[in-house]
Every structure is written in structure tokens, then in C-alpha cells.
CSV table of N, CA and C in Angstrom, one decimal:
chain,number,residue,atom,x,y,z
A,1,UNK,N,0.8,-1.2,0.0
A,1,UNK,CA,0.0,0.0,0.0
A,1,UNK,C,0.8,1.3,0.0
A,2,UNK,N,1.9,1.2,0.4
A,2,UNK,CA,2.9,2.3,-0.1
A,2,UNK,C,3.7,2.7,-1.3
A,3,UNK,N,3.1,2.0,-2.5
A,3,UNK,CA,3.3,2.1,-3.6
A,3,UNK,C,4.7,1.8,-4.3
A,4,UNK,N,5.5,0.6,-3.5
A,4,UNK,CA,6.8,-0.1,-4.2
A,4,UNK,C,7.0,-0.6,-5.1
A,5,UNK,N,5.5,-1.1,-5.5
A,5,UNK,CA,5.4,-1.7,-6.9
A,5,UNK,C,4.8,-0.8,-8.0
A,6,UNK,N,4.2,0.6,-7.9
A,6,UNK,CA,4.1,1.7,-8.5
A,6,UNK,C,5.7,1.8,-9.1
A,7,UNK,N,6.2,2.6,-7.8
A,7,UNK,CA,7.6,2.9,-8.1
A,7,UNK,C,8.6,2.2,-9.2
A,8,UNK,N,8.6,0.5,-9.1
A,8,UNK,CA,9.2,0.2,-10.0
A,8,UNK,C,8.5,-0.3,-11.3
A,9,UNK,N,7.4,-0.4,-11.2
A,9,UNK,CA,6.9,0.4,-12.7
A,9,UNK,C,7.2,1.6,-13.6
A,10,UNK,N,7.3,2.4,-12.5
A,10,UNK,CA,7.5,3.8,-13.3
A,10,UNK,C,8.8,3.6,-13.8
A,11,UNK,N,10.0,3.7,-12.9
A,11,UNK,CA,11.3,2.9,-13.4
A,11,UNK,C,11.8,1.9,-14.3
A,12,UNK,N,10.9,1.2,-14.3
A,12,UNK,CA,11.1,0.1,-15.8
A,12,UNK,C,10.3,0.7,-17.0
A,13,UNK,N,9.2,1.3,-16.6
A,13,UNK,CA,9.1,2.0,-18.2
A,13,UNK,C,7.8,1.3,-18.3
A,14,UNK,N,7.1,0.5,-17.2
A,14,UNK,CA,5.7,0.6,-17.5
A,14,UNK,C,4.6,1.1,-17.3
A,15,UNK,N,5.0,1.9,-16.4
A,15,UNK,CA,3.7,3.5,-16.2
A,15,UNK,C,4.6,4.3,-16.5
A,16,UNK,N,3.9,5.4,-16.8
A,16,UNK,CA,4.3,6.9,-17.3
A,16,UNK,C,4.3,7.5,-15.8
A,17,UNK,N,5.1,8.6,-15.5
A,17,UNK,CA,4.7,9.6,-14.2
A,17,UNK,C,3.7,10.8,-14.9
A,18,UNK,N,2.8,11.0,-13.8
A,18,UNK,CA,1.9,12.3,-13.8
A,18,UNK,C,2.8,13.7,-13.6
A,19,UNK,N,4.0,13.7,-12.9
A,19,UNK,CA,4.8,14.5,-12.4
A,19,UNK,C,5.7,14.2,-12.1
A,20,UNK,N,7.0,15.1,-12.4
A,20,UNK,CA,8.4,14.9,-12.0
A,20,UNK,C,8.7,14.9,-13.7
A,21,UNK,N,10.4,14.3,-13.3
A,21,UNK,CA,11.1,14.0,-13.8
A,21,UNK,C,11.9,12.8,-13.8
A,22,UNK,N,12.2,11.7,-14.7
A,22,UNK,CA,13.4,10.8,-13.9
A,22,UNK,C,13.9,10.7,-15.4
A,23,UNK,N,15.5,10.4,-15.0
A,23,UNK,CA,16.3,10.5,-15.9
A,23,UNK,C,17.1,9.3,-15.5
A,24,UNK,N,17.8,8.1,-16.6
A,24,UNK,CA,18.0,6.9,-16.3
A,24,UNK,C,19.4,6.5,-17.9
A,25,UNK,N,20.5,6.4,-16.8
A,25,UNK,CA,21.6,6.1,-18.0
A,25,UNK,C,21.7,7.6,-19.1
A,26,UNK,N,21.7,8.4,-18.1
A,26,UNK,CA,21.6,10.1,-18.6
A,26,UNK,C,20.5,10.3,-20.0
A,27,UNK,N,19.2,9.8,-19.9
A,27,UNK,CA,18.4,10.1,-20.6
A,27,UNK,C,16.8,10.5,-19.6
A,28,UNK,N,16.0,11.5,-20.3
A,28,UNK,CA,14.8,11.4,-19.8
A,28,UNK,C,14.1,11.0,-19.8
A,29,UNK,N,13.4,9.5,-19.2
A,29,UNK,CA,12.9,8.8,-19.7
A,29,UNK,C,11.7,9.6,-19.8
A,30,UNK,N,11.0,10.1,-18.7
A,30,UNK,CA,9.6,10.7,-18.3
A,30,UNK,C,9.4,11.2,-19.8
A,31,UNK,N,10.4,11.8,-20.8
A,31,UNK,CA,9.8,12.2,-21.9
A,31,UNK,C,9.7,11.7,-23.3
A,32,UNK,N,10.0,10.1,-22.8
A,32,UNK,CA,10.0,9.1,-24.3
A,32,UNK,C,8.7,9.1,-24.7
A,33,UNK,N,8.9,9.1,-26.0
A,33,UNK,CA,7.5,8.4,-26.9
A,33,UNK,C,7.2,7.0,-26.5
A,34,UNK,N,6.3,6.5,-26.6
A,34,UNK,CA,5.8,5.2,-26.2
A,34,UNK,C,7.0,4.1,-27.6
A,35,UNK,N,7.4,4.3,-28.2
A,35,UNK,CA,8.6,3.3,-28.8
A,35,UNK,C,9.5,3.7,-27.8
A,36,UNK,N,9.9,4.8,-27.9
A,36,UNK,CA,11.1,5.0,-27.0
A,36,UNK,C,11.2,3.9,-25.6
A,37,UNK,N,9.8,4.0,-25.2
A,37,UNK,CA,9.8,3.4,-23.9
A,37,UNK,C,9.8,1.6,-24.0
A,38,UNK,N,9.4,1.6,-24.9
A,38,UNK,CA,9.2,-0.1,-25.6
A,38,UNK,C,11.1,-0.6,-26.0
A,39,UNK,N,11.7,0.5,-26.4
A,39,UNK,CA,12.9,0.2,-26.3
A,39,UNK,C,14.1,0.3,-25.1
A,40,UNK,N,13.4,1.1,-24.3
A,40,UNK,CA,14.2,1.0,-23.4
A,40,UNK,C,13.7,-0.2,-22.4
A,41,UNK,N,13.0,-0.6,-21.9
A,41,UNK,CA,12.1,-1.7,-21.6
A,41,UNK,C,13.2,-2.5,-21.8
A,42,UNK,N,13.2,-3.2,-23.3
A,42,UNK,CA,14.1,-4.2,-23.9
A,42,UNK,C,15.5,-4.2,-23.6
A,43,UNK,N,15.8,-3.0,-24.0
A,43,UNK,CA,17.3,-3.0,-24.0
A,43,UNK,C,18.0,-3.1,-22.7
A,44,UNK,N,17.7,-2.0,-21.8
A,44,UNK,CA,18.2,-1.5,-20.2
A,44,UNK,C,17.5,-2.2,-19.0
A,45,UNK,N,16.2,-2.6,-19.5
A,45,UNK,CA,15.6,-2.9,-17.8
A,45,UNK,C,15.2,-4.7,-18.1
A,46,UNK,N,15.6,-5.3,-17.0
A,46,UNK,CA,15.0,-6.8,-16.6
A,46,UNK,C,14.5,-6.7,-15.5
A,47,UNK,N,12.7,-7.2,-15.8
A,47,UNK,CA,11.9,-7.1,-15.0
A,47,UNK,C,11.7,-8.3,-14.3
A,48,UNK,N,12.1,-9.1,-12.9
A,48,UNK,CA,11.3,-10.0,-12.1
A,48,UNK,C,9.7,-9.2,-11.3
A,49,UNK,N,9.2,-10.1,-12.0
A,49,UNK,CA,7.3,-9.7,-11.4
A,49,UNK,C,6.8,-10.5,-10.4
A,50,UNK,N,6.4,-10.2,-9.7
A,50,UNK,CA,5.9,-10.3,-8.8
A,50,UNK,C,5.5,-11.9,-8.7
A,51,UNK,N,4.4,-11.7,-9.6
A,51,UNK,CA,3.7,-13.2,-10.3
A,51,UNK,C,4.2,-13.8,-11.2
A,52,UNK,N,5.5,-13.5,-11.7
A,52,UNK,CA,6.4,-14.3,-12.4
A,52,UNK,C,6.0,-14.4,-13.9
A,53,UNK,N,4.7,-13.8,-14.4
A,53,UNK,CA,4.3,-13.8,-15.8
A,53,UNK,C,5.2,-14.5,-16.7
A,54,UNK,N,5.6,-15.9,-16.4
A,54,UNK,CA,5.9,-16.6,-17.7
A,54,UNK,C,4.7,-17.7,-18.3
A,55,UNK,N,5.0,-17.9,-19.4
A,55,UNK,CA,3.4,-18.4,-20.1
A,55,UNK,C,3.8,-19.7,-20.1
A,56,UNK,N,2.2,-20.5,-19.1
A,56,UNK,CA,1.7,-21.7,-18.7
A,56,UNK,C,2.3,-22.9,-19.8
A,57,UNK,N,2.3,-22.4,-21.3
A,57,UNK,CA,2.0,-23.5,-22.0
A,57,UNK,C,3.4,-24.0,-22.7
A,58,UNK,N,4.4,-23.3,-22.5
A,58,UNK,CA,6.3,-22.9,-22.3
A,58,UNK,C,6.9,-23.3,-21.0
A,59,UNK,N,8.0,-24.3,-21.8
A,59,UNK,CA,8.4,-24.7,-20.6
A,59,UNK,C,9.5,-23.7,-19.9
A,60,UNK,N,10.6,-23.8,-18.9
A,60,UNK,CA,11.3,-23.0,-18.5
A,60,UNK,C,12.4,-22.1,-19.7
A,61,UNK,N,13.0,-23.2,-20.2
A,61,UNK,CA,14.0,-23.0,-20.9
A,61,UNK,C,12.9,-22.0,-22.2
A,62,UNK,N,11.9,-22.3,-22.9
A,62,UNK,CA,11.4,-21.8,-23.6
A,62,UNK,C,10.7,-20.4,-23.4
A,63,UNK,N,10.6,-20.0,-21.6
A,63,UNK,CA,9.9,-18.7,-21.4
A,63,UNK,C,11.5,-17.7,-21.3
A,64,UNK,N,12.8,-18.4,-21.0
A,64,UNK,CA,13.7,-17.7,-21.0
A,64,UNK,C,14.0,-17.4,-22.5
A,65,UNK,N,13.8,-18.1,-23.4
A,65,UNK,CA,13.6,-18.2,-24.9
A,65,UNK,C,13.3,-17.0,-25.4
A,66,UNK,N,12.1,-16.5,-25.0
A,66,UNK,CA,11.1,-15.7,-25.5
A,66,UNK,C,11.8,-13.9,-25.1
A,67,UNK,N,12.5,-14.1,-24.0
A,67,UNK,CA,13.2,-12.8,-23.7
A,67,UNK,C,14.4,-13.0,-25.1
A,68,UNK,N,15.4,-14.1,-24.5
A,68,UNK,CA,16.2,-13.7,-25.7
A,68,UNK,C,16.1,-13.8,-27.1
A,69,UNK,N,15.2,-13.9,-27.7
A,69,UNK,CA,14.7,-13.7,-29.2
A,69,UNK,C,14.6,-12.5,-29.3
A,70,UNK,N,14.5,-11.9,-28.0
A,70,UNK,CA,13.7,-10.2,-28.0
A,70,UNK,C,14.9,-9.1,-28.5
A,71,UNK,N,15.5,-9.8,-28.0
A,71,UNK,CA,17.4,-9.6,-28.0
A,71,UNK,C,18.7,-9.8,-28.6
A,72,UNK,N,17.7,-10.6,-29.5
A,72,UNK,CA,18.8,-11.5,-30.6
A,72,UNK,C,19.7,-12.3,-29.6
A,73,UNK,N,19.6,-12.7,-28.4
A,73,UNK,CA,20.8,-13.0,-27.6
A,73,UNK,C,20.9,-14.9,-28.0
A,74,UNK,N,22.4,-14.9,-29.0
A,74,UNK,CA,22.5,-16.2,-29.1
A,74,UNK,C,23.3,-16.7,-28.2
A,75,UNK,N,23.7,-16.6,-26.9
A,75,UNK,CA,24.0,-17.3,-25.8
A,75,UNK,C,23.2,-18.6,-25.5
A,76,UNK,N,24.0,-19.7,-25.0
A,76,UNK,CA,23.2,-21.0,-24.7
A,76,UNK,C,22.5,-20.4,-23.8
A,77,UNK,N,20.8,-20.7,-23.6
A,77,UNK,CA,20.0,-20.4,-22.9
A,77,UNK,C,20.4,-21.8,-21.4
A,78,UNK,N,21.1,-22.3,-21.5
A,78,UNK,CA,21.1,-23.6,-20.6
A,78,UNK,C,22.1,-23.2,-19.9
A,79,UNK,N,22.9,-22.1,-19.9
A,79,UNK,CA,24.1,-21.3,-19.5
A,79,UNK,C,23.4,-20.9,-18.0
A,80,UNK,N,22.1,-19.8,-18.0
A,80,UNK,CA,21.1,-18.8,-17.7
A,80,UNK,C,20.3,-19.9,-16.4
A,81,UNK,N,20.0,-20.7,-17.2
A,81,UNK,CA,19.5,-22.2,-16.2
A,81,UNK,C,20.4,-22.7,-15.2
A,82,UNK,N,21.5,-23.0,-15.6
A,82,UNK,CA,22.6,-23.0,-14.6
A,82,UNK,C,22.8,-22.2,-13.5
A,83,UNK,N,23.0,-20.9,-13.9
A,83,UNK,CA,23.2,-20.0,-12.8
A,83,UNK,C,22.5,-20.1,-11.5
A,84,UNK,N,21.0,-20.0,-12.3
A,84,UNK,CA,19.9,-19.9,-11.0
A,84,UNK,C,19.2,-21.6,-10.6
A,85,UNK,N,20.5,-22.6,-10.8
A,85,UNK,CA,20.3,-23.9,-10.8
A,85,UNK,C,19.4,-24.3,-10.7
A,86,UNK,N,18.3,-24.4,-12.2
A,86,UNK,CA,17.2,-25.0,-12.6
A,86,UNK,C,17.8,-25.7,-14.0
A,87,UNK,N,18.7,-26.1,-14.5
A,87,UNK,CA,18.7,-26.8,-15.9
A,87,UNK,C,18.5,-27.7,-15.7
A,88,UNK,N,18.3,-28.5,-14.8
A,88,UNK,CA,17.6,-30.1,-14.6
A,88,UNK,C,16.4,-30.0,-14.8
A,89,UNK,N,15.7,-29.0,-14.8
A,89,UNK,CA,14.0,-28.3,-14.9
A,89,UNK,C,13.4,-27.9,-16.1
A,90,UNK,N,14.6,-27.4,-17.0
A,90,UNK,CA,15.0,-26.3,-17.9
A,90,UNK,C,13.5,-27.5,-19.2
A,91,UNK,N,13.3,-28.6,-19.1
A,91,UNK,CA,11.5,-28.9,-19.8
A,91,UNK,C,10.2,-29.2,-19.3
A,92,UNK,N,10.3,-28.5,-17.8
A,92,UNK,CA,9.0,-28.3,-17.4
A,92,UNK,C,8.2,-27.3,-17.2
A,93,UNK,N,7.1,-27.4,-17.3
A,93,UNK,CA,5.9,-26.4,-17.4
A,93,UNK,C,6.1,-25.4,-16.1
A,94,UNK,N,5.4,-24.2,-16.2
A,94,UNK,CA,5.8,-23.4,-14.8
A,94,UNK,C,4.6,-24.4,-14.0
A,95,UNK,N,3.6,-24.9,-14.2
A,95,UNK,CA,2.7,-25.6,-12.9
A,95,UNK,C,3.3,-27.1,-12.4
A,96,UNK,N,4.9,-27.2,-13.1
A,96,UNK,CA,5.2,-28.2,-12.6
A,96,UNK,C,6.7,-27.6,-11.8
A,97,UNK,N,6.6,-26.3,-11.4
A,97,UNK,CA,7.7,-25.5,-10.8
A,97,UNK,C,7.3,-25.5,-9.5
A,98,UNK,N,8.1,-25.5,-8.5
A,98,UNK,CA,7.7,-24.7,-7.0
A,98,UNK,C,7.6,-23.1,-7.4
A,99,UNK,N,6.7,-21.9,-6.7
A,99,UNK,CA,6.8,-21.0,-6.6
A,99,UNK,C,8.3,-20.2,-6.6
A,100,UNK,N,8.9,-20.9,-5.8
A,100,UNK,CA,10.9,-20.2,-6.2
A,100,UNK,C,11.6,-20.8,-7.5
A,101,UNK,N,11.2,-21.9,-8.1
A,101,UNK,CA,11.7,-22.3,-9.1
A,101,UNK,C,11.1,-21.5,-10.4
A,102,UNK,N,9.9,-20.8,-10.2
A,102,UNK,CA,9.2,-20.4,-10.9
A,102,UNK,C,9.8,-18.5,-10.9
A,103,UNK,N,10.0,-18.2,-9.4
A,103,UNK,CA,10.6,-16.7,-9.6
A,103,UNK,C,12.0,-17.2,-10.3
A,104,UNK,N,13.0,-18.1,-10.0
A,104,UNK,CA,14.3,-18.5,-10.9
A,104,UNK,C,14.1,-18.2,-12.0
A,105,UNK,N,13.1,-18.8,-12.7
A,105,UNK,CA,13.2,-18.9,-14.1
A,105,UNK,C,12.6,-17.4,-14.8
A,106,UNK,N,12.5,-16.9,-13.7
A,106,UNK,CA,11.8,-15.5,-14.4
A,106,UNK,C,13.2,-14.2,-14.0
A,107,UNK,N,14.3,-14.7,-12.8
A,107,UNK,CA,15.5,-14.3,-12.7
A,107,UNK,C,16.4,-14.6,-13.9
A,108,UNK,N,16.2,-15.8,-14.3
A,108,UNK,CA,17.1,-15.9,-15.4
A,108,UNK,C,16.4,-15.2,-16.7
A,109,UNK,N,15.2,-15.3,-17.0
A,109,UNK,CA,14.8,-14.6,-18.3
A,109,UNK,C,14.8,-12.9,-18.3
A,110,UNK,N,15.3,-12.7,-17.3
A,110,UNK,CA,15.5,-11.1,-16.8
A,110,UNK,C,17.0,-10.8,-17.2
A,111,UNK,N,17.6,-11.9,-16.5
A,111,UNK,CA,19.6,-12.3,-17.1
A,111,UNK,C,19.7,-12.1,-18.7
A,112,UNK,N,18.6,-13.0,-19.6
A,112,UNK,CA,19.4,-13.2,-21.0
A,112,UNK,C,19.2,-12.0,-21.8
A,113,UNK,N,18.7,-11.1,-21.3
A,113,UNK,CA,18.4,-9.9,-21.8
A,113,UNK,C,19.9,-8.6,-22.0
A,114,UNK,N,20.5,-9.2,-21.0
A,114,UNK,CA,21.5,-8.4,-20.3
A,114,UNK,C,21.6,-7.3,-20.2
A,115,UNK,N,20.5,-6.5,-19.1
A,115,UNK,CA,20.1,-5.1,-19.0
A,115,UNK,C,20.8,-4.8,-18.3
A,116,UNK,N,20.6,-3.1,-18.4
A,116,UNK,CA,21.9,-2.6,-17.1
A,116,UNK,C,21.3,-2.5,-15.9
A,117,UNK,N,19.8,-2.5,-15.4
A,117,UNK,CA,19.6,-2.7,-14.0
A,117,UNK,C,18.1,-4.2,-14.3
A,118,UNK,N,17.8,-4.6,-13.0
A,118,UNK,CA,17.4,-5.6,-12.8
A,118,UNK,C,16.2,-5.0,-11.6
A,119,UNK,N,14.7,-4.8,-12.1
A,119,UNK,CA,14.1,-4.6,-11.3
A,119,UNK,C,13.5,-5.9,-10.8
A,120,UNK,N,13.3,-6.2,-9.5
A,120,UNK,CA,12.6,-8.0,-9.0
A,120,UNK,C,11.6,-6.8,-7.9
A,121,UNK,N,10.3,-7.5,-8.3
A,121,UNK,CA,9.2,-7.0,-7.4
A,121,UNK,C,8.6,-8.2,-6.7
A,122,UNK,N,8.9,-7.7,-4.9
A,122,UNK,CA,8.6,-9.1,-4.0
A,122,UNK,C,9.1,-10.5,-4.4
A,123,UNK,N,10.9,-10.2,-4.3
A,123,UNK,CA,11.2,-11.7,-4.8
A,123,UNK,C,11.2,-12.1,-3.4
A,124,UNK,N,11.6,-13.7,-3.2
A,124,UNK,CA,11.4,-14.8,-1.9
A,124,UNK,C,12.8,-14.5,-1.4
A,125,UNK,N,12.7,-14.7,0.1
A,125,UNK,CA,14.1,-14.3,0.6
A,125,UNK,C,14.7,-15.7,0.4
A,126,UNK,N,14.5,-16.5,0.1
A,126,UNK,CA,15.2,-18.2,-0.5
A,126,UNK,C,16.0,-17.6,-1.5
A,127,UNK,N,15.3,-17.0,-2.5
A,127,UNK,CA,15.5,-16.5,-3.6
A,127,UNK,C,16.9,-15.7,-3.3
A,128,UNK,N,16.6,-14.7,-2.7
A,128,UNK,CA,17.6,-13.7,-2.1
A,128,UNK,C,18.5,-14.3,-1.5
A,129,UNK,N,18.8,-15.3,-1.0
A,129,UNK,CA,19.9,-15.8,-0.2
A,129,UNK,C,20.5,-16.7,-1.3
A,130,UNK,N,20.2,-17.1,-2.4
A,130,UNK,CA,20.6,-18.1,-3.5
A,130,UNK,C,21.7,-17.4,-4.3
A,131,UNK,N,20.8,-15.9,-4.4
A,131,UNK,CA,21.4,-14.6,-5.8
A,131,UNK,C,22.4,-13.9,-4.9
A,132,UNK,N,22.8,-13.8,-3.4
A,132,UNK,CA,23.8,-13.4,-2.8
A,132,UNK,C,25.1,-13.9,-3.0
A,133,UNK,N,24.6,-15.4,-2.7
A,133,UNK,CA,26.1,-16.3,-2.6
A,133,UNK,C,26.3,-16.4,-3.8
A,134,UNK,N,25.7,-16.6,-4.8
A,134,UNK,CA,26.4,-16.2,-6.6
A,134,UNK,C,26.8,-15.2,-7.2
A,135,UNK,N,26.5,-13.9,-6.5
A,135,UNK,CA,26.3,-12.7,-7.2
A,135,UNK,C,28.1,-12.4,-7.6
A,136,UNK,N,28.8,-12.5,-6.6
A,136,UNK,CA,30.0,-11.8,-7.1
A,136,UNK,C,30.7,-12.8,-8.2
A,137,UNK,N,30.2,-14.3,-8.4
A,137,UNK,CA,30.9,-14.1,-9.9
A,137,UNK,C,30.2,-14.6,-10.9
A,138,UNK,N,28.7,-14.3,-10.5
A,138,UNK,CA,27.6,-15.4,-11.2
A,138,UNK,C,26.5,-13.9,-12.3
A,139,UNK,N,26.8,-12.5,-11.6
A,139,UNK,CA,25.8,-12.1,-11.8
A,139,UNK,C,26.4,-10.6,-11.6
A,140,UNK,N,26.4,-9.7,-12.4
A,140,UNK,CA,27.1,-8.7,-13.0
A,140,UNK,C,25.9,-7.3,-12.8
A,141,UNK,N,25.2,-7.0,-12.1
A,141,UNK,CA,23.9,-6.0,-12.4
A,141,UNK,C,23.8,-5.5,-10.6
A,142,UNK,N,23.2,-4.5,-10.8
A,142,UNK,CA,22.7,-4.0,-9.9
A,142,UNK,C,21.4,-4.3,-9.7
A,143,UNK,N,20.9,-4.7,-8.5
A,143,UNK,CA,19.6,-5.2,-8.4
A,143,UNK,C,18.7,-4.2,-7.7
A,144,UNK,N,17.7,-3.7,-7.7
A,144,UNK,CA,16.6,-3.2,-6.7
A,144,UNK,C,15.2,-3.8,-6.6
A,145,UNK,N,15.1,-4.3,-5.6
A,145,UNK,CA,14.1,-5.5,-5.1
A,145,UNK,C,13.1,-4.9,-3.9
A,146,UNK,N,12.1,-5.1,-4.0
A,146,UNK,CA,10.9,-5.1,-3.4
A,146,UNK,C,10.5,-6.1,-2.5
A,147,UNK,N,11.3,-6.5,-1.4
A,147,UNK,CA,10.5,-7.5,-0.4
A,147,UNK,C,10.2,-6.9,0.9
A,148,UNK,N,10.1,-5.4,0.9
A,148,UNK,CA,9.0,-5.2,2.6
A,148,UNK,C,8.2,-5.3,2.6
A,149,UNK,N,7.5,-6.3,1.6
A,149,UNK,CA,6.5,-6.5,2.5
A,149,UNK,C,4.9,-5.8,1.5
């Protein structure tokens, strides 16, 4: 109710502000055209959601797929799977994921993009304690995360 997940919408480029200004990688976003914003979206921001919005009918490896096509990114997607140690998972459906296996796979589809910041809204502190101990040689980004709550 204090608007954390406002905030990092406005920051990733999916609401517009009513007011202000924000400026991001010395540009203003507040004043892109709606492509403008669809490209910065792509290019600069990786979004972990809340509800993890990867699609039911795609398995892991295939919803991380769907970012890097976005991206042209021909890196082995089974590289991405590794990190956030799901490639043993990397052909099953998200209803055959645990809820943290399910934020992983939405960590790594936020990875193959290779943005310069990494917004995660309400990730699991499991989660958080997994992306600590790999961070320093696993994971290259600045993160801003939403877990108060």
C-alpha cells in the first residue's frame, strides 16, 4: 500500500509519471514516446514480477527463450538455467515449478536480456539468499528488489 510496486513500474518503463522527472543512464525517460519506452524496456531494464508472468504453455527453458529472441541474444540459454540452478527443470511447465523455481526462471529470463539494471518485485528471501552467494561471480547488475512487505 505504499506504492513499491508503483515505483518500480515507473522505473522500468511501465507506467508513465503524472509528475516529475526521472532521468536513467543520462536520458529522460519521463519524456520518451511510447517506442522510445518499448525500447528501453528491452534493451536497459530486466523485470522479475511479482507473479512471475511466464506463459503456462512454455516450458522453463522456452519462457527464458522468448526474452532472448527479444534480444537476438544467441547465448546458450542452458548457461542462464545453470546460474539460478534450474537446468535439470529447464522442460518443465511453470505448474510443474515450485513457486521459487518459478521466480528463478523468471531471474534468469530477466539475465538473458543483459540489462543494465534488474528490477525484482517481491522476490522470496530463499531466492535472495541463493542470488547473494552467486552474485559476485555469477551475476554482474545492480539489483533493486521489493521485499518489505
Amino acid at each position: 500500500g505504499s506504492g513499491k510496486s508503483t515505483l518500480l513500474n515507473l522505473l522500468g518503463g511501465m507506467d508513465r509519471a503524472t509528475s516529475g522527472t526521472f532521468i536513467f543512464d543520462e536520458e529522460l525517460v519521463t519524456k520518451f514516446t511510447d517506442k522510445e519506452l518499448s525500447a528501453y524496456r528491452k534493451d536497459k531494464i530486466g523485470f522479475v514480477f511479482q507473479f512471475y508472468n511466464l506463459v503456462p504453455s512454455l516450458t522453463a527453458k522456452e519462457n527464458i527463450g522468448i526474452a532472448a529472441n527479444l534480444v537476438k541474444n544467441n547465448k546458450e540459454i542452458d548457461m542462464y538455467l545453470d546460474q539460478v540452478g534450474l537446468l535439470h527443470r529447464k522442460n518443465n511447465f511453470p505448474n510443474q515449478l515450485s513457486g521459487g523455481q518459478m521466480q528463478r526462471v523468471a531471474i534468469a529470463r530477466a539475465l538473458v536480456t543483459d540489462p543494465k539494471i534488474i528490477l525484482a518485485d517481491e522476490i522470496s528471501p530463499d531466492t535472495c539468499r541463493i542470488w547473494a552467494l552467486d552474485s559476485d561471480e555469477n551475476f554482474d547488475k545492480d539489483v533493486y528488489r521489493n521485499d518489505t512487505g
